[in-house]
Coordinates of C-alpha atoms and ligand atoms in Angstrom, one line a residue:
X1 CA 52.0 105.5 140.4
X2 CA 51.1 103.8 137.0
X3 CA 48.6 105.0 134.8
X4 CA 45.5 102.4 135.1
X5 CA 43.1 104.3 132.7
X6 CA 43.6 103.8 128.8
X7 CA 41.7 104.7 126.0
X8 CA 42.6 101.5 124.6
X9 CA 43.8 98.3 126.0
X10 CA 44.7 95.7 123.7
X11 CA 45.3 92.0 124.3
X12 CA 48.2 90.5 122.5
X13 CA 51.4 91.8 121.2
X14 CA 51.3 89.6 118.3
X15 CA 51.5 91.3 114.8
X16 CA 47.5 92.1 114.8
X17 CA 48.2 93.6 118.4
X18 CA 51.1 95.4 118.1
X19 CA 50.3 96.9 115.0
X20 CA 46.8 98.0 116.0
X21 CA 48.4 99.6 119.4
X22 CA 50.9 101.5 117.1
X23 CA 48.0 102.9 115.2
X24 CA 46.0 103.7 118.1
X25 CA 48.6 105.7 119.4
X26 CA 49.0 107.7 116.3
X27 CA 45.2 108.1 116.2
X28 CA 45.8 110.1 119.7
X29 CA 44.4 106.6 121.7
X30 CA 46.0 106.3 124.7
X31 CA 47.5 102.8 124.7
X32 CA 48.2 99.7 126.6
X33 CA 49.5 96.3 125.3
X34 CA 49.2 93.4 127.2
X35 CA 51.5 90.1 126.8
X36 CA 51.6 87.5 128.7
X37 CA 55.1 86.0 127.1
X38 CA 58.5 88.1 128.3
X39 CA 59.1 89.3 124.9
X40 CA 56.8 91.1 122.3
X41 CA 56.1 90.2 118.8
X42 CA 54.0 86.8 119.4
X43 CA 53.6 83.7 117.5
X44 CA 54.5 85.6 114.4
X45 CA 58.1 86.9 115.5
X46 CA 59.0 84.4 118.3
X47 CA 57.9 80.7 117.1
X48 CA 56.4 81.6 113.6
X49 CA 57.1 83.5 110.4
X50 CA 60.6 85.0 111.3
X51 CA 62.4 82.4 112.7
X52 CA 60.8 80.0 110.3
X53 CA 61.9 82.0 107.4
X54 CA 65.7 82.9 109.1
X55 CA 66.1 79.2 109.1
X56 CA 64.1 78.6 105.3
X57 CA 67.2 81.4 104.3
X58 CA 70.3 79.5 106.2
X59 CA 69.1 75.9 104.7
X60 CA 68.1 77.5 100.8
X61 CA 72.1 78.6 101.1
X62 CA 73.3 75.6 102.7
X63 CA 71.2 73.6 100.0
X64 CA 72.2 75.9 97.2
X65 CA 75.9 75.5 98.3
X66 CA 75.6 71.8 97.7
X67 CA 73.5 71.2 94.8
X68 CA 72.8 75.0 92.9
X69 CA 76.6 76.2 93.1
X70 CA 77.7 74.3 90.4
X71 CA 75.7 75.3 87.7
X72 CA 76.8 78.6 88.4
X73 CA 81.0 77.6 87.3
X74 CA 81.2 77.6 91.2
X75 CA 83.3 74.6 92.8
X76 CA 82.9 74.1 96.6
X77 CA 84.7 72.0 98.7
X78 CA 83.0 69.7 101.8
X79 CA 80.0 71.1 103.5
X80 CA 80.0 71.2 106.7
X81 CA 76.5 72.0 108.8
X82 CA 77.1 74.6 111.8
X83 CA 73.8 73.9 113.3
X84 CA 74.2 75.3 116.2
X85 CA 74.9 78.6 114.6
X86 CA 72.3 78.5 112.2
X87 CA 69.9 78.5 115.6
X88 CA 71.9 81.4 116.9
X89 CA 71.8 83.5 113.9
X90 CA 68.0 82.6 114.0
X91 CA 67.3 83.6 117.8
X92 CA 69.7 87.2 116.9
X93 CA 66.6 87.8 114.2
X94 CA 64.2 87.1 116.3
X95 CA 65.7 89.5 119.1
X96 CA 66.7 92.1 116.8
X97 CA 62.7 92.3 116.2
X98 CA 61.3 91.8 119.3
X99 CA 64.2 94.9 120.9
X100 CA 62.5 96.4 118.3
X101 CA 59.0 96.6 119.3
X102 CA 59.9 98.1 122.5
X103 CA 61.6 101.0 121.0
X104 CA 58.4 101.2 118.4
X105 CA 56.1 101.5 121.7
X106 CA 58.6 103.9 123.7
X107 CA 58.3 106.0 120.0
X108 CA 54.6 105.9 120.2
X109 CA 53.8 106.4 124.2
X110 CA 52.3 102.6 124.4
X111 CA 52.3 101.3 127.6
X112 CA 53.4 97.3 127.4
X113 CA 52.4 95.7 130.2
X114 CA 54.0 92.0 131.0
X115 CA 51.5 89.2 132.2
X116 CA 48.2 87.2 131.8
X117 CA 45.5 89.1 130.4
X118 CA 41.8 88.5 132.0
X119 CA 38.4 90.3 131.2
X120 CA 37.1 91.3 134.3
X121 CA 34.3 93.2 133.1
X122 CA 33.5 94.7 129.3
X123 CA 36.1 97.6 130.3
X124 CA 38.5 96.2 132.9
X125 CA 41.2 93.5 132.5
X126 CA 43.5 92.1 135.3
X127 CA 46.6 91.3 134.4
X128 CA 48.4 88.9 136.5
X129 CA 52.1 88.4 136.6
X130 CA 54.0 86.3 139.1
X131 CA 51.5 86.7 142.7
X132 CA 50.8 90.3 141.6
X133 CA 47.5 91.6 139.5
X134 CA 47.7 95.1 138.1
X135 CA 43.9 96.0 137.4
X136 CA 43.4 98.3 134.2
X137 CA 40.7 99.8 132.9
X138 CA 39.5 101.3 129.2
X139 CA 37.3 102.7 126.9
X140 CA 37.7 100.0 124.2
X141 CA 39.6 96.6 124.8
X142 CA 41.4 95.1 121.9
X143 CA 41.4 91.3 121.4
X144 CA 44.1 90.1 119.6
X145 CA 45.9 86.8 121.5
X146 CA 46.5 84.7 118.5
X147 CA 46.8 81.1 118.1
X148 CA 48.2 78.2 119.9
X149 CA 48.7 74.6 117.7
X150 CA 46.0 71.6 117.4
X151 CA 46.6 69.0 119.6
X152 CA 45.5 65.7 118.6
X153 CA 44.3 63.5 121.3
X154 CA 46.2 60.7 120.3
X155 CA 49.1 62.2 119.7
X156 CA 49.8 64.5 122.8
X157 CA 52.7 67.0 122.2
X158 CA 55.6 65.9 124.2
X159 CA 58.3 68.6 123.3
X160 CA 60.7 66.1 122.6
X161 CA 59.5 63.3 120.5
X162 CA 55.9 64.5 119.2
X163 CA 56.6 68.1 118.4
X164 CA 54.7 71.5 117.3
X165 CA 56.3 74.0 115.0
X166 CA 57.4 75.9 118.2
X167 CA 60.2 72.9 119.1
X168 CA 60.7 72.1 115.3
X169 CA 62.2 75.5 115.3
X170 CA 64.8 74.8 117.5
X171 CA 66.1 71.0 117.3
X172 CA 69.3 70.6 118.1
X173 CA 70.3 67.8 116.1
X174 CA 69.3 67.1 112.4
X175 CA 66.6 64.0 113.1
X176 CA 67.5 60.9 111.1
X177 CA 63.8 60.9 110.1
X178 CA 61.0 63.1 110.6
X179 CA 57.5 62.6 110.4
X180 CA 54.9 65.2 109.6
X181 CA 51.1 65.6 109.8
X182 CA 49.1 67.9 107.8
X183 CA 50.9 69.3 104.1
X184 CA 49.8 72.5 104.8
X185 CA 52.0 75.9 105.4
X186 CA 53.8 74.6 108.7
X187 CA 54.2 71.5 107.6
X188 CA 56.3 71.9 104.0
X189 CA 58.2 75.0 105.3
X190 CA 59.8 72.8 108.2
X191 CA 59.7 70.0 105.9
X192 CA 61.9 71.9 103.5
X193 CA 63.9 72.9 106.6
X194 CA 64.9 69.9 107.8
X195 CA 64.9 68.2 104.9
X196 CA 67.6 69.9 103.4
X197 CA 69.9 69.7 106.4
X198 CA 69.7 65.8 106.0
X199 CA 66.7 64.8 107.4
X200 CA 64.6 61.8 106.0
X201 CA 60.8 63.6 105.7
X202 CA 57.8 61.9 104.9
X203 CA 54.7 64.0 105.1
X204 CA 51.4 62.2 105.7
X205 CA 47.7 64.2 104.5
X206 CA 44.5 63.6 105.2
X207 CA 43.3 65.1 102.0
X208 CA 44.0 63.8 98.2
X209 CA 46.2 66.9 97.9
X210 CA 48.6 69.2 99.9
X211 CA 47.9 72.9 100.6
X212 CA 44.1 72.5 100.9
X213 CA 42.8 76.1 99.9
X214 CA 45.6 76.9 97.2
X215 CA 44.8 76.3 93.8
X216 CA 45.1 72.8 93.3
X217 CA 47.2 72.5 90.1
X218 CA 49.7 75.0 91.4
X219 CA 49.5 72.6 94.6
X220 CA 50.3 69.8 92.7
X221 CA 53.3 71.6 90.7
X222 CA 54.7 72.4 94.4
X223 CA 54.3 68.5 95.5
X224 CA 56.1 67.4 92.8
X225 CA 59.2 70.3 92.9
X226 CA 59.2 69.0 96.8
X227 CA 59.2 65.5 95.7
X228 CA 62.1 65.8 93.5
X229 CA 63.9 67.7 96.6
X230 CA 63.8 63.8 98.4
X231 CA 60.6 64.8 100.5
X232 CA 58.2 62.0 100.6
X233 CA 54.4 62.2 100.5
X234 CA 51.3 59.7 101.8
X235 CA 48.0 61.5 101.2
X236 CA 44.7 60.6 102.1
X237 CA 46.5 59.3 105.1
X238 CA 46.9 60.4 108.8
X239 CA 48.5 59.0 112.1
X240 CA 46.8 57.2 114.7
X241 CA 48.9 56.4 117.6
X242 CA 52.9 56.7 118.2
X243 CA 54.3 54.3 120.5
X244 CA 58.3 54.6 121.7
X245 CA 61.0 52.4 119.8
X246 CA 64.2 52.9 121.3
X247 CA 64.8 56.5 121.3
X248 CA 62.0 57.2 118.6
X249 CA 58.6 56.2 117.6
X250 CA 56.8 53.7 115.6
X251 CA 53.9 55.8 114.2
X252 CA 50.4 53.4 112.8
X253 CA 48.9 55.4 109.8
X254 CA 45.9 54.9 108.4
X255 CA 45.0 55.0 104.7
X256 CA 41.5 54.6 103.4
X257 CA 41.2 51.7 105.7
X258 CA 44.4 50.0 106.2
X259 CA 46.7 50.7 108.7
X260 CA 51.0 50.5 108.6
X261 CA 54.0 51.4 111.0
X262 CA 56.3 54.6 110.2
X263 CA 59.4 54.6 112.3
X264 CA 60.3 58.2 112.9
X265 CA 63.0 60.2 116.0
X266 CA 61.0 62.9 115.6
X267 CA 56.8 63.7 114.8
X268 CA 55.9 67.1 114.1
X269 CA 51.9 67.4 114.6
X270 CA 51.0 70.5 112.3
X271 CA 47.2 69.9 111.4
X272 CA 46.0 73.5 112.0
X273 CA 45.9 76.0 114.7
X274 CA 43.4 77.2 117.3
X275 CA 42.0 80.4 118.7
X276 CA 43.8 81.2 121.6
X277 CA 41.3 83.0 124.3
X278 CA 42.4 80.3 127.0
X279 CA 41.9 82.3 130.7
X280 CA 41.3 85.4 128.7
X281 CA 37.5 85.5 130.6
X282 CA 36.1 86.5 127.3
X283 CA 33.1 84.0 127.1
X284 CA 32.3 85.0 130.7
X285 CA 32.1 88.7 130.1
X286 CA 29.9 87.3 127.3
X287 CA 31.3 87.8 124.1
X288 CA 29.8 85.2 121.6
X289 CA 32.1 82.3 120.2
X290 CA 31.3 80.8 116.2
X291 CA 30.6 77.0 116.5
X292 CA 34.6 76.9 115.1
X293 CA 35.7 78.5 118.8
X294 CA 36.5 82.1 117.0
X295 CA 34.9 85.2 118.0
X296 CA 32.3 86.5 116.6
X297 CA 32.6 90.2 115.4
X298 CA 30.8 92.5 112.9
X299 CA 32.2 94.7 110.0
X300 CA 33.9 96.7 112.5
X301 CA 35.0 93.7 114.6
X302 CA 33.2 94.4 117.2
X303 CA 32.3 91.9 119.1
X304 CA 28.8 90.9 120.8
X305 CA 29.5 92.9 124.0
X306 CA 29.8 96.7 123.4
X307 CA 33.2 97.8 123.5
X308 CA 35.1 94.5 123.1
X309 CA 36.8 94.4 119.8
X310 CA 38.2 91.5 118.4
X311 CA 40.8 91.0 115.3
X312 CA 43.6 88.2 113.6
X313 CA 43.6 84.3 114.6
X314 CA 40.7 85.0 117.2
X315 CA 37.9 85.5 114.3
X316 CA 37.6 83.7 110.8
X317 CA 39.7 83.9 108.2
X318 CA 42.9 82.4 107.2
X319 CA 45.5 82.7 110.2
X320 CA 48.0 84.8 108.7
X321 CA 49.8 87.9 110.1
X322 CA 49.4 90.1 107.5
X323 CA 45.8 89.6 107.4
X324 CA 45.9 90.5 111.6
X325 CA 47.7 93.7 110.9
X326 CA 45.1 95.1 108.2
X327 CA 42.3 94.2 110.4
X328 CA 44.5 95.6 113.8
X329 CA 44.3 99.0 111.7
X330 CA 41.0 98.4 110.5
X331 CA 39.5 98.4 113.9
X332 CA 41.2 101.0 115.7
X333 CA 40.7 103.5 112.8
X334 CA 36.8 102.8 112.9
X335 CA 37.2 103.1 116.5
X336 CA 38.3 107.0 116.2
X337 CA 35.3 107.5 113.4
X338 CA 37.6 107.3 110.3
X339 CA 36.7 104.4 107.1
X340 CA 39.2 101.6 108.1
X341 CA 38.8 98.5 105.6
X342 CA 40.2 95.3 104.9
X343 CA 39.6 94.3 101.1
X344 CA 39.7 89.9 102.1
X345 CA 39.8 89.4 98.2
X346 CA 43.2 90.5 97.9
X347 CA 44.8 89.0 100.7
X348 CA 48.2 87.5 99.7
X349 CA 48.9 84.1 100.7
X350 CA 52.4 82.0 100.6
X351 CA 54.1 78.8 101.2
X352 CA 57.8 79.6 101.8
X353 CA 59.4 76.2 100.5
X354 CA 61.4 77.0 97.7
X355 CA 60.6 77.6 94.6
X356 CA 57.9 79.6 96.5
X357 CA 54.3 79.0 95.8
X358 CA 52.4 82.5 96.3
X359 CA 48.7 83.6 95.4
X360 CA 45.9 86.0 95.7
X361 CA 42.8 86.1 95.0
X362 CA 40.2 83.0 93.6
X363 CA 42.0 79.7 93.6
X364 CA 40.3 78.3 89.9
X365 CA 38.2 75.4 92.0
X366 CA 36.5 78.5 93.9
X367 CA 36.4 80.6 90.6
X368 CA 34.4 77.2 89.1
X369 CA 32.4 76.8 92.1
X370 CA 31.7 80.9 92.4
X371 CA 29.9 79.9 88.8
X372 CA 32.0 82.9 87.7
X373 CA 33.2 82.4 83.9
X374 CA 36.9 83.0 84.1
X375 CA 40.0 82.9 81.4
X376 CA 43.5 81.6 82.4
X377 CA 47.1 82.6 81.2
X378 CA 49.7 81.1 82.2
X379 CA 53.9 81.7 82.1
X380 CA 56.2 79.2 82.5
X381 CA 59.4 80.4 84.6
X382 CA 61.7 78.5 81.6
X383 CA 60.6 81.2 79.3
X384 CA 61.5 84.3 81.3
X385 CA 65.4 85.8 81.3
X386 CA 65.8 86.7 84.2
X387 CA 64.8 83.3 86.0
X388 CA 67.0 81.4 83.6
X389 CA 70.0 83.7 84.5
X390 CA 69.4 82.7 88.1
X391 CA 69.1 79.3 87.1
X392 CA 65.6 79.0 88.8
X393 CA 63.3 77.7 85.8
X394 CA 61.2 75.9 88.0
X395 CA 57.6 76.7 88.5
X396 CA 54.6 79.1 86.3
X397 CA 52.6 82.1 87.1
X398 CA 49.1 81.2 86.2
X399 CA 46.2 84.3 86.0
X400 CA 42.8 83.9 86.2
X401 CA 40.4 86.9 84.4
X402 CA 36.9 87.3 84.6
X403 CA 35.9 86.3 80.9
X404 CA 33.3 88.9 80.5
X405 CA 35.0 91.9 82.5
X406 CA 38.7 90.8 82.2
X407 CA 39.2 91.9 85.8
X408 CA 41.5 90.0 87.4
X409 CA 40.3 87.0 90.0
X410 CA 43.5 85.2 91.2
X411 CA 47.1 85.3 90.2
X412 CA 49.1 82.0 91.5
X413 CA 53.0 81.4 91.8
X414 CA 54.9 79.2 92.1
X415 CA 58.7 80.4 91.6
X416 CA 61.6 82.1 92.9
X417 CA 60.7 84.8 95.2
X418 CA 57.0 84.5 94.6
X419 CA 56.4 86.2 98.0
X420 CA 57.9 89.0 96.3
X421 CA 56.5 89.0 93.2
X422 CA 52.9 88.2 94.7
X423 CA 53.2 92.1 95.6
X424 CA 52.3 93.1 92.3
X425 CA 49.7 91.2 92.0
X426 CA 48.0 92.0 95.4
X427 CA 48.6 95.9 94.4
X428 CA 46.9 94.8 90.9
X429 CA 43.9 93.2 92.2
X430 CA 43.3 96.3 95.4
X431 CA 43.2 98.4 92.5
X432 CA 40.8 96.4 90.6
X433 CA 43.4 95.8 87.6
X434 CA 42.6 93.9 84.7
X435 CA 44.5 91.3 82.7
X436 CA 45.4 94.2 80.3
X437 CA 45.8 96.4 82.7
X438 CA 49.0 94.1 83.8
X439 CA 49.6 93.5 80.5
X440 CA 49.7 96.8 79.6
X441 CA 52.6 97.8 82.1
X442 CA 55.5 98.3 81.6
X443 CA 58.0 96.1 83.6
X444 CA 61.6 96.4 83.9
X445 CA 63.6 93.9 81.7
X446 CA 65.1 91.0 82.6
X447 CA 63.0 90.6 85.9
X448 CA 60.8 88.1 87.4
X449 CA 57.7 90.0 87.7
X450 CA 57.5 89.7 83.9
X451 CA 56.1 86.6 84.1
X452 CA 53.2 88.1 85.4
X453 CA 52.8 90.5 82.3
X454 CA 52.9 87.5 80.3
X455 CA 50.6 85.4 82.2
X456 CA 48.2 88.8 81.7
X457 CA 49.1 88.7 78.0
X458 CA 48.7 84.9 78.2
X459 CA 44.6 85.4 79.4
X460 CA 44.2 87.0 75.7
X461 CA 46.3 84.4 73.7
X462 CA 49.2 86.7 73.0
X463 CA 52.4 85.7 75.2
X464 CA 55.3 87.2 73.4
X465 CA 58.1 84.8 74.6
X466 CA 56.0 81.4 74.4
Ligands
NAI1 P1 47.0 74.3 107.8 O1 45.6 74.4 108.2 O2 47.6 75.3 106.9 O3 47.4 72.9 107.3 C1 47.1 71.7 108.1 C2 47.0 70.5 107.2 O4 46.9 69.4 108.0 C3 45.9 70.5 106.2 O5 46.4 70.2 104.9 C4 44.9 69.5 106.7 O6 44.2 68.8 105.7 C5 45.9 68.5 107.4 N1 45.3 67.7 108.4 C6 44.5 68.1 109.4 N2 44.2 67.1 110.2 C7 45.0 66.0 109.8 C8 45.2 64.7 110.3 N3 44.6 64.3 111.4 N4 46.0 63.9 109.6 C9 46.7 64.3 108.5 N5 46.5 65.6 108.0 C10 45.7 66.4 108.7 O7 47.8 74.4 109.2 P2 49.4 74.5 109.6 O8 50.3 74.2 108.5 O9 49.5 73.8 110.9 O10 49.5 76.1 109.9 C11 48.7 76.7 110.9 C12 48.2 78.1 110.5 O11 49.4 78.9 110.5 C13 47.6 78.1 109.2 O12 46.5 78.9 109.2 C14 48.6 78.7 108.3 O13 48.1 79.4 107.2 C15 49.4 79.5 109.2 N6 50.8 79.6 108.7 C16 51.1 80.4 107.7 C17 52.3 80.4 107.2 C18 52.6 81.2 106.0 O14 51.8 82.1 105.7 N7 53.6 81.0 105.3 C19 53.4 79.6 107.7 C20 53.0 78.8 108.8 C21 51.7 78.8 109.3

């Protein structure tokens, strides 16, 4: 007979889940995680970030084998475009991580339970799977189930035609042209994605810029790298209605008023996502919902019923993975009596088109409207060795300091590997670095991380190689 009786029983094996589970278990909780898709990992390993960025690797080679070889002394002769295993080598990532999350919870004593997670009361969930409900109870439950995409009414996802990022991952031809809405994270990285396999993409925006919530020069830097990389952009512009033209769709936009027709095989709708608590019973145990549909929590994300916790997409903040997994630990540490925290101002953030735009910390319209008096540096890529050896000038590292405390607020990139080189500065600013403290360090020559140093030298006016 199963166990029924957990310390713990969290909802959602996404990366807030399953990382919060793993912790528990550590912490001595016993553990149960509840999925309601076959495979663990959720959004983040199945239909997100991994797959996203197995494909973002395959086309940056297949791209770099036409246009970046060259430079390099290095002839090639005719591409040709294996698509099919491209998506293959994809879906062997994307297993190789989920196989592993069921040897991380057989490590760890978690109990995984397959099906659809329901709240029967503040310490019972049924979980339902085919005709049969397993009923579980627990000290604490756990909510972590994620996000799904934003629908718009209009525009009903089809699968086929009008597409979320979950089908854009998996096309199985290149579409002649693709439309996109929204120029946010989704929306560039598939961009890129299909653009450079051959794909005509035009992105429209319903704001004057793309990547609302990044700094908005380093935004702009990214539009134009993207624009020179044959991706088109209409901003202050979003679809109405798509109608079927042969075997794709005549799209009406509207800009500031007037209206035209976009032709398009293929419309990828990525204008946000929502909390995901469909079925999940949560509201009718009576745990409290923000007027945005997220849970409600406090400083130790608890929720408004006593012993419903809830972490990741389901409560505010930006909807990123990382950012699930601190608070996953958070909780569950809190939960056993020790000081879990999540420090929100150094949260990295990053777009994975290439060159990379990557930041943390105070964008400078939030530093301006903050009213906190800030310096900038900034380092162009051109000037540092190491970028020019790879041939990948393109881009700057841009710091902002506070002006009276020199403490750094935000550090933006946009460059090769800035999702690696974003490290430092999230390290930097959990430590509460200043620009000389980044100045001050030594980094290993010829690397890209020293274009961070000199961004930090930059803030005090004395760049050494500009
Ligand atoms: P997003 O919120 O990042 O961007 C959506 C974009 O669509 C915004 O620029 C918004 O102004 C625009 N928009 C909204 N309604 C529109 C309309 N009707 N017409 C035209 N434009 C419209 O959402 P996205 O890209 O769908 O991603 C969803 C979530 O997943 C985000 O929270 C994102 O941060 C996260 N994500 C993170 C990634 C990363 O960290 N690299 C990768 C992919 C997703």
């Amino acid at each position: 007979m199963k166990d029924t009786n957990f310390d713990l029983i969290v909802l959602g094996a996404g990366p807030g889940g399953y990382v919060a589970a793993i912790r528990a278990a550590q912490l001595g909780m016993r553990v149960a995680c509840v999925e309601k898709d076959p495979t663990l990992g959720g959004t983040c390993l199945n239909v997100g970030c991994i797959p996203s960025k197995a494909l973002l690797d395959s086309t940056e080679h297949y791209a770099t084998a036409q246009h970046g070889l060259a430079a390099h002394g290095i002839k090639v002769g005719a591409l040709e475009l294996d698509l099919p295993a491209m998506m293959a080598r994809k879906d062997k990532v994307v297993k190789l991580g989920t196989q592993g999350i069921i040897g991380l919870f057989k490590k760890n004593k978690i109990e995984p339970v397959t099906g659809y997670g329901r709240l029967r009361s503040r310490n019972t969930v049924d979980v339902t799977n085919g005709g049969a409900t397993r009923t579980l109870t627990g000290q604490r439950v756990l909510i972590a189930t994620g996000s799904v995409p934003i629908q718009l009414p209009d525009l009903p996802f089809d699968g086929k035609r009008i597409i979320s990022s979950t089908e854009a991952l998996c096309m199985r031809a290149v579409p002649r042209r693709l439309l996109i809405i929204g120029a946010g994270a989704i929306g560039l990285e598939l961009g890129s994605v299909w653009n450079r396999l051959g794909a005509e993409v035009l992105v429209v925006e319903l704001l004057d810029r793309i990547v609302p919530g990044m700094d908005r020069k380093m935004a702009g830097l990214l539009q134009r790298v993207l624009q020179k990389q044959g991706m088109k952009f209409q901003l202050q512009t979003t679809a109405r209605t798509a109608a079927r033209a042969g075997s794709g769709l005549q799209v009406t936009l509207e800009a500031r008023g007037s209206t035209s027709t976009e032709e398009c095989d293929v419309l990828l709708v990525a204008v946000g996502r929502r909390p995901f608590v469909d079925g999940l019973g949560a509201r009718e145990v009576g745990v409290a919902f923000d007027d945005r549909g997220r849970i409600t929590v406090d400083r130790r994300y608890a929720t408004t019923v006593p012993g419903i916790y809830a972490i990741g997409d389901v409560i505010a903040g930006p909807m990123l993975a990382h950012k699930a997994e601190e608070e996953g630990v958070a909780a569950v540490e809190m939960m056993a009596g020790q000081a879990g925290h999540v420090n929100y101002d150094a949260v990295p953030n990053v777009v994975y088109t290439w060159p990379e735009l990557a930041s943390v910390g105070l964008s400078e319209e939030q530093a301006q409207s903050q009213e906190i008096p800030f310096k900038v540096g900034t380092f162009p890529f051109l000037a540092n060795a190491r970028a020019r050896c790879m041939n990948e000038t393109e881009g700057m590292v841009k710091m902002l300091a506070d002006a009276k405390t020199d403490r750094v607020l935000g550090i933006h990139i946009l460059g090769a590997r800035a999702s690696d080189v974003i490290a430092e500065a999230a390290i930097a600013m959990e430590f509460g670095a200043s620009a000389e403290d980044i100045a001050r360090s030594a980094h290993a020559h010829p690397t890209l991380p020293e274009a961070l140093k000199e961004a930090a030298l930059a803030v005090h006016q004395r760049s050494i190689n500009i």
